[in-house]
Structures are given as C-alpha cells and as structure tokens.
Amino acid sequence: MNRRTTQLRKLLNSKKSITIVGAHDAISAKLVEEAGFDGVWVSSFGTSAAQKCMPDANVLTMTESLQAASDINQAVSIPVIADCDNGYGNAVNVIRVVKEFEKAGIAGISIEDNPFPKRCSLYPGDGRDLVSIEEMAGRIRAGKKAQTDPDFFIIARTEAFIAGLGIEEALKRANAYADAGADAILIHSKAKSADEVKKFTTMWKRDVPLVAVPTKYGSVTSDELESMGYRIIIFANQPLRASIKAMQETLAILKQKRFPDAANDKIVTLEEVFRLVGQKQMDEIQKEFISSAEEVPTTAVILAAGYEKDLMPLVADRPKTMLEIKGKSILERQISGLKNSGVGRVAVVRGYQSQKINIPNVQYFENERFQDTYILHSLFCAEKVMEGPLLVIYGDILFDDSIITKLLKAQGDIRLVVDRAWRDHYFGNGNGGKAIPKGSELVVTSSMHANNQRFMSPEEPDQITQIGLQRIDTDKATGEFVGIAYFSKKGVQILKEVYHQALKRHASGPFQEAGSIEKASLADIIQEIIDLGHKVNSVDIYKGWLEIDTFEDYKRAWEKVH
Ligand code: SPV
Ligand code: MG
C-alpha cells in the first residue's frame, strides 16, 4: 500500500522543494489537488474559520481538528500535513495527537512553540510568550517517540520571529527542535519582506529541511524560497480567502438582482459540483454492487381495461381483474404481491366497468376507448407515470411473488418474463394437441433450441428475437410471454420513443401483427423495439403463473390458489 507518509518522503527526496496549499475543508483540498500542488496543508486558521466561523486560537478541539484533517485526507490522494497548532497542550497531548493523526492516514503534522491556548501568528499585536525551549523540545521528542510509522513527518515550528525574539533565538530554538528529532523546521515570520526568513537560511547549517509560510511576505515566489534553501513552501490560506470573496460577490448579486441565474457567471455549474464529489463514480458503484438500486422506486402499471366476451357471464358485473378467487380479487392479489416485492407505486388502467375498480392507494388511469383499442393503447394511458423503472403487468394473471423478485434482479433495460414450460402446458402430459389460446404471445430466443435446451450458459441473459403468435412457428417457439415486463429508465425511454415514432409512421394500416397501432398488443411494440436493434432479455420461469382467459382457467385458479 502506498502510504501518504511514504509518499511525502519520496516527494521530498525527488524534488528540491514542494509547495503545498492550505485547505479549509474537503472540497477545497480536492481543488488543491486538481490544481497540481504537491500536498495539502490543513490550516488551523482555515478550518477554524470555515468549519466553525471561529478565531484561530485553539477554540476548536483536537478532535474537531482531527475530523477536519481526516475529511480532507479522504478527499485527496496527495500527502496531507495537518497544522496541529501547539499540540493542544504539552507532551502528553502531543503523544495522543501523533497516534490519532497517524491512524487517520495523515502524512505529517506541524507543532509550534506557542503555549496553550495559542493565538494566530498573524493577528495584530506585537510580542507573545512562547513555551520554553525545553518544553517544546519535549513535545517533539514525545511525538517522535509515539509514531509507529517511521515515515510519519513531524514539523517543529518556531514562532521566535513572530514573538519578536530575533534571529539568535530562532536559531537556538530551531537547533534544539532538530536535536529533538524534528523532521523539518518551520520558520514562521510575519515580516513584510522575505529578508528575515532569507537571513535565517544563511545561518542554518544543518540538513534538517526548512519550511516557509509566505503569507505576509507574499510577493516572494516558491522558486525564490527554494533557492534560499526552503524545502517546503506553504500557501496557507488563499483558497479560504478566495472562497469568502467569491461568496460575498455572489451574495451581493443575488441580493440585488433577486434571481439565481443573475449569479451564473460567478458560480460553477451544478455539473461541476457533481463531478467534484464523484457522482459518476457513485453511480458506477450502484450499478456494480446494488443490483436493485435502479428498482427502488419501481412503478407497476397494471393493464385492466379490457372486456372479453368469452368470460361472460362471469364478467357481467365487473371487469376481469376484479374476479374473486377465494375472497380476494385478481387485482388485490397482484397489488399485494407487487408491494411485497418492493414495488413503490401501482397504477391501474381501467376501462370496462371502470367504477368497479376502486382499491385504495392506487393511481388510476382511464382508457375510455377500451372497446376500440388494445393493450398498447391502454399502457400509454398511464404514460405520465412511466419514467422507469417500470413494470407492466396484464390485469388477468396470477403469479408467484418470486417471479417479480427474479425479474427485478435480472439484467437488461427491457426484460420479459417467459414461461419455458409452455410446451408441456399445451402439449405435454396428456394435453396433446390442445389449442394455444388466441391471445398467447410466444417467443423465440437466441440461445434456446426449440426443445428448450440452452446452448449458452444460464448466467448469460437470453435475448428475445421474436414475439407474437401469427409470425411464430409453434415448433420454433421456445417460451410464452406471461404478461409481465420490466423497463429500466433507459428501457422506458426506448419504449416511449419507439411508440411515438410508430404512432406517426403507422398512423394508418397495420402495425406488426396488429391491424392498426391502436389495436396493438405489448408484443407488437416489443417486436418493433427488437426490429430497431434494441436488446430485449428473457427472464425464464417454469410455470408459477396463471392466466384467466376462460371459465376453465378461472376454475383452475380456484384449485391452485390459496
Ligand atoms: C495556519 O494556516 O493555520 C497557520 C499559518 O498556522 S498562520 O495562519 O500564518 O499562522
Ligand atoms: Mg495554524
């Protein structure tokens, strides 16, 4: 594993100097990384301001600072150096700091010789008391002893110049901290020019690297500091100040103009935020690991508009979907099965005896022309709720809940439930020669022989190449579409596009096997979708469903259902 500590060491060994930039939160750290800097400085000035809107004076606890540093560390892959102020106390505190920050994967920390609580080095006011050299050296020794990763990097920072103690004191302190084991010495200065920090380098005779923070003497370049001998250069707070300015300007525009778009040229697009936070990667994770992620808000549209005279007098006073089997209608059974399988919303398209369908918590659509139209037209009466993921279910079938679970878990943007046992059902077990009911929709799939033997692995989704009845030679058919279909978001888009194109192209004349588009079945549009080159997958079942087309079917349902 490439530890950030080791990364930092390697970087320092490979370059004359590195420039790291202050971040105040995770997203600013990400921007520092994207801008191409060598590392991130977790500025106590920045995190105090941005996270808590508080002064930089040890007001934030060690735990809060650790949390900020850890968030920042996780947002980037470059090394992070955390500004740990004075170590939040004495050597005892520093030991805990080292353990915690090391555990969080931070590459290194900086500890300064301010007392606790500290006061930001840049705040107005001359002079300050520092802790004794021995006290600070003790913090560094304790920290170095506490680290378990040999590459963990501890910067000792002296505030000798900030306190107005002069170069002799600065050198004395720097030497003592180097002796204590510091990996680098930060010479802080708030002089208006770089002369002070430059002078220091001329008197520094050791090979312990030096660190500079050119905030107040900000006209000096990294290259100039490097040539003076500085190895780590920290631009400590410019991103924080940039964001404050940008927010102030944007807010002023919003206040004045009173509409959000007025600020558009001052702000990044939403897509830029999506990109920075890794929305695409999240979607990929969902696709890879959460098989049902897309299905969470699935809508089911149940098609129950039709009138079938073959079922008279059973359907004299109610639509077929309201036929009761052992005290519960087909529709009630369907809805409870769908809810059990996690389907979020159920819509029913009504037509014949519409007023008889009134189950609560269901959204209703009317196919007022149910007598002149067929299933496809009914489906598009519910177009408003067809956004995907979508289940389309015929209102006259009974099915095991497990079929829906299997369908939702399967692959592909368009999936049809196909009964592979259809041949047995119509021709086997002494049923030989029984006619295939006229509404049956048979399918041919790419990987099945007519004898129902697969020649592809069962894990591969099997594709439907043909669906219908007239066009399919019963000898070639490999299954029967049971009247349950699934469309992903993309699948719904395809369905809608193909349907609306077909409405225009086939305004008159036949459409697939149907006499007209208005009389088209779901199978007709599916065939059109296949003909246009889209994939439609078969989700195989072996029985587990019943269609109520005749009085015989209804009787059988009574026998089978409990
Ligand atoms: C910080 O960025 O928090 C620093 C540098 O410690 S300074 O603000 O200059 O003290
Ligand atoms: Mg600080």
Tab-separated table of C-alpha atoms in Angstrom, residues 116-299:
chain	number	residue	atom	x	y	z
A	116	PHE	CA	-1.920	26.552	25.040
A	117	PRO	CA	-4.233	28.250	24.152
A	118	LYS	CA	-2.453	29.829	21.227
A	119	ARG	CA	-3.187	32.996	19.298
A	120	CYS	CA	-2.903	33.029	15.499
A	121	SER	CA	0.526	34.272	14.477
A	122	LEU	CA	-0.967	36.774	12.062
A	123	TYR	CA	-3.322	38.543	14.463
A	124	PRO	CA	-2.362	42.134	15.221
A	125	GLY	CA	-0.270	42.800	18.317
A	126	ASP	CA	3.450	42.574	18.920
A	127	GLY	CA	5.179	40.176	21.181
A	128	ARG	CA	3.971	36.982	22.743
A	129	ASP	CA	5.264	34.472	25.211
A	130	LEU	CA	6.449	31.174	23.810
A	131	VAL	CA	6.869	27.997	25.799
A	132	SER	CA	10.408	27.260	26.908
A	133	ILE	CA	12.774	25.572	24.513
A	134	GLU	CA	12.808	22.511	26.789
A	135	GLU	CA	9.023	22.327	26.863
A	136	MET	CA	8.797	22.469	23.066
A	137	ALA	CA	11.695	20.033	22.563
A	138	GLY	CA	9.894	17.673	24.931
A	139	ARG	CA	6.754	17.876	22.742
A	140	ILE	CA	8.827	16.949	19.687
A	141	ARG	CA	10.672	14.110	21.401
A	142	ALA	CA	7.407	12.731	22.713
A	143	GLY	CA	5.818	12.981	19.271
A	144	LYS	CA	8.698	11.271	17.502
A	145	LYS	CA	8.701	8.501	20.070
A	146	ALA	CA	4.959	7.997	19.743
A	147	GLN	CA	4.861	7.470	15.972
A	148	THR	CA	4.724	3.896	14.757
A	149	ASP	CA	5.119	4.627	11.049
A	150	PRO	CA	8.787	5.583	10.559
A	151	ASP	CA	7.792	7.870	7.670
A	152	PHE	CA	5.332	9.958	9.722
A	153	PHE	CA	6.605	13.523	9.396
A	154	ILE	CA	6.755	15.986	12.288
A	155	ILE	CA	7.473	19.647	11.605
A	156	ALA	CA	8.601	21.732	14.559
A	157	ARG	CA	7.573	25.324	14.091
A	158	THR	CA	9.157	28.199	15.874
A	159	GLU	CA	7.355	31.462	16.460
A	160	ALA	CA	10.558	33.208	17.518
A	161	PHE	CA	10.260	35.826	14.755
A	162	ILE	CA	6.509	36.251	15.364
A	163	ALA	CA	7.263	36.883	19.059
A	164	GLY	CA	9.928	39.421	18.096
A	165	LEU	CA	12.717	37.409	19.699
A	166	GLY	CA	15.191	37.800	16.836
A	167	ILE	CA	17.333	35.502	14.779
A	168	GLU	CA	19.569	34.215	17.594
A	169	GLU	CA	16.565	32.882	19.471
A	170	ALA	CA	15.098	31.490	16.264
A	171	LEU	CA	18.316	29.604	15.563
A	172	LYS	CA	18.618	28.372	19.122
A	173	ARG	CA	15.118	27.032	19.039
A	174	ALA	CA	15.430	25.523	15.569
A	175	ASN	CA	18.592	23.693	16.596
A	176	ALA	CA	17.029	22.371	19.784
A	177	TYR	CA	13.983	21.119	17.885
A	178	ALA	CA	16.188	19.462	15.271
A	179	ASP	CA	18.105	17.814	18.086
A	180	ALA	CA	14.798	16.589	19.488
A	181	GLY	CA	14.196	14.745	16.227
A	182	ALA	CA	12.019	17.111	14.173
A	183	ASP	CA	11.814	16.108	10.515
A	184	ALA	CA	11.676	19.757	9.431
A	185	ILE	CA	11.719	23.217	10.983
A	186	LEU	CA	9.115	25.830	10.106
A	187	ILE	CA	10.448	29.340	10.463
A	188	HIS	CA	7.358	31.477	10.755
A	189	SER	CA	7.507	35.183	10.039
A	190	LYS	CA	5.057	37.999	9.618
A	191	ALA	CA	7.602	40.454	8.290
A	192	LYS	CA	6.533	42.286	5.147
A	193	SER	CA	9.538	41.017	3.223
A	194	ALA	CA	11.284	37.680	2.946
A	195	ASP	CA	14.531	39.159	4.325
A	196	GLU	CA	14.031	37.628	7.763
A	197	VAL	CA	13.428	34.114	6.516
A	198	LYS	CA	16.218	34.518	3.965
A	199	LYS	CA	18.677	35.592	6.624
A	200	PHE	CA	17.775	32.572	8.686
A	201	THR	CA	18.772	30.198	5.895
A	202	THR	CA	22.206	31.748	5.622
A	203	MET	CA	22.817	30.821	9.246
A	204	TRP	CA	21.213	27.365	9.148
A	205	LYS	CA	23.965	24.814	8.882
A	206	ARG	CA	22.073	21.578	9.326
A	207	ASP	CA	20.460	19.374	6.763
A	208	VAL	CA	17.102	19.296	8.536
A	209	PRO	CA	14.773	20.803	5.899
A	210	LEU	CA	13.199	24.238	6.366
A	211	VAL	CA	9.605	25.251	5.860
A	212	ALA	CA	8.244	28.723	4.986
A	213	VAL	CA	4.753	30.221	5.040
A	214	PRO	CA	4.910	33.333	2.852
A	215	THR	CA	1.576	34.911	3.777
A	216	LYS	CA	2.699	38.358	4.918
A	217	TYR	CA	5.719	38.390	2.611
A	218	GLY	CA	3.635	37.010	-0.222
A	219	SER	CA	5.449	38.553	-3.178
A	220	VAL	CA	8.260	36.026	-2.896
A	221	THR	CA	7.926	33.065	-5.266
A	222	SER	CA	8.291	29.390	-4.464
A	223	ASP	CA	11.354	29.332	-6.694
A	224	GLU	CA	12.943	32.161	-4.745
A	225	LEU	CA	12.218	30.458	-1.449
A	226	GLU	CA	13.598	27.238	-2.863
A	227	SER	CA	16.796	28.938	-3.898
A	228	MET	CA	17.123	30.357	-0.369
A	229	GLY	CA	17.019	26.761	0.843
A	230	TYR	CA	13.394	26.207	1.820
A	231	ARG	CA	12.187	22.701	1.062
A	232	ILE	CA	8.504	23.004	1.930
A	233	ILE	CA	6.584	26.129	0.978
A	234	ILE	CA	3.073	26.591	2.317
A	235	PHE	CA	0.446	28.856	0.709
A	236	ALA	CA	-1.620	28.689	3.857
A	237	ASN	CA	-4.932	30.440	3.359
A	238	GLN	CA	-5.506	31.728	-0.170
A	239	PRO	CA	-8.284	29.238	-1.069
A	240	LEU	CA	-10.221	30.221	2.075
A	241	ARG	CA	-9.925	33.898	1.226
A	242	ALA	CA	-10.836	33.236	-2.401
A	243	SER	CA	-13.991	31.437	-1.392
A	244	ILE	CA	-15.029	34.187	1.009
A	245	LYS	CA	-14.601	36.798	-1.708
A	246	ALA	CA	-16.479	34.701	-4.291
A	247	MET	CA	-19.345	34.102	-1.886
A	248	GLN	CA	-19.562	37.774	-0.928
A	249	GLU	CA	-19.702	38.837	-4.574
A	250	THR	CA	-22.277	36.215	-5.463
A	251	LEU	CA	-24.458	37.048	-2.468
A	252	ALA	CA	-24.373	40.727	-3.323
A	253	ILE	CA	-25.599	39.970	-6.828
A	254	LEU	CA	-28.353	37.689	-5.562
A	255	LYS	CA	-29.459	40.285	-3.024
A	256	GLN	CA	-29.607	42.960	-5.651
A	257	LYS	CA	-30.997	41.028	-8.638
A	258	ARG	CA	-33.271	38.645	-6.735
A	259	PHE	CA	-32.987	35.727	-9.184
A	260	PRO	CA	-30.422	32.917	-9.062
A	261	ASP	CA	-29.356	32.987	-12.711
A	262	ALA	CA	-28.027	36.520	-12.230
A	263	ALA	CA	-25.033	34.975	-10.477
A	264	ASN	CA	-24.364	32.323	-13.107
A	265	ASP	CA	-21.137	33.777	-14.400
A	266	LYS	CA	-19.746	33.909	-10.849
A	267	ILE	CA	-20.504	30.316	-9.948
A	268	VAL	CA	-19.625	26.873	-11.216
A	269	THR	CA	-22.280	24.728	-12.805
A	270	LEU	CA	-24.120	22.075	-10.850
A	271	GLU	CA	-22.383	19.515	-13.049
A	272	GLU	CA	-19.016	20.767	-11.808
A	273	VAL	CA	-20.123	20.078	-8.245
A	274	PHE	CA	-21.409	16.648	-9.314
A	275	ARG	CA	-18.022	15.925	-10.866
A	276	LEU	CA	-16.009	17.072	-7.871
A	277	VAL	CA	-17.931	14.980	-5.379
A	278	GLY	CA	-17.750	11.872	-7.574
A	279	GLN	CA	-21.383	11.455	-8.524
A	280	LYS	CA	-20.430	9.387	-11.586
A	281	GLN	CA	-18.317	7.049	-9.519
A	282	MET	CA	-21.212	6.649	-7.114
A	283	ASP	CA	-23.493	5.661	-9.988
A	284	GLU	CA	-20.946	3.103	-11.136
A	285	ILE	CA	-20.770	1.662	-7.637
A	286	GLN	CA	-24.537	1.408	-7.539
A	287	LYS	CA	-24.558	-0.345	-10.872
A	288	GLU	CA	-21.862	-2.773	-9.835
A	289	PHE	CA	-22.893	-3.582	-6.299
A	290	ILE	CA	-26.523	-2.690	-5.771
A	291	SER	CA	-28.422	-4.865	-8.204
A	292	SER	CA	-31.743	-3.468	-7.128
A	293	ALA	CA	-30.545	0.151	-6.906
A	294	GLU	CA	-32.419	1.153	-10.005
A	295	GLU	CA	-35.544	-0.657	-8.949
A	296	VAL	CA	-36.142	1.130	-5.671
A	297	PRO	CA	-38.881	3.456	-6.885
A	298	THR	CA	-40.346	0.989	-9.378
A	299	THR	CA	-43.789	1.791	-10.710
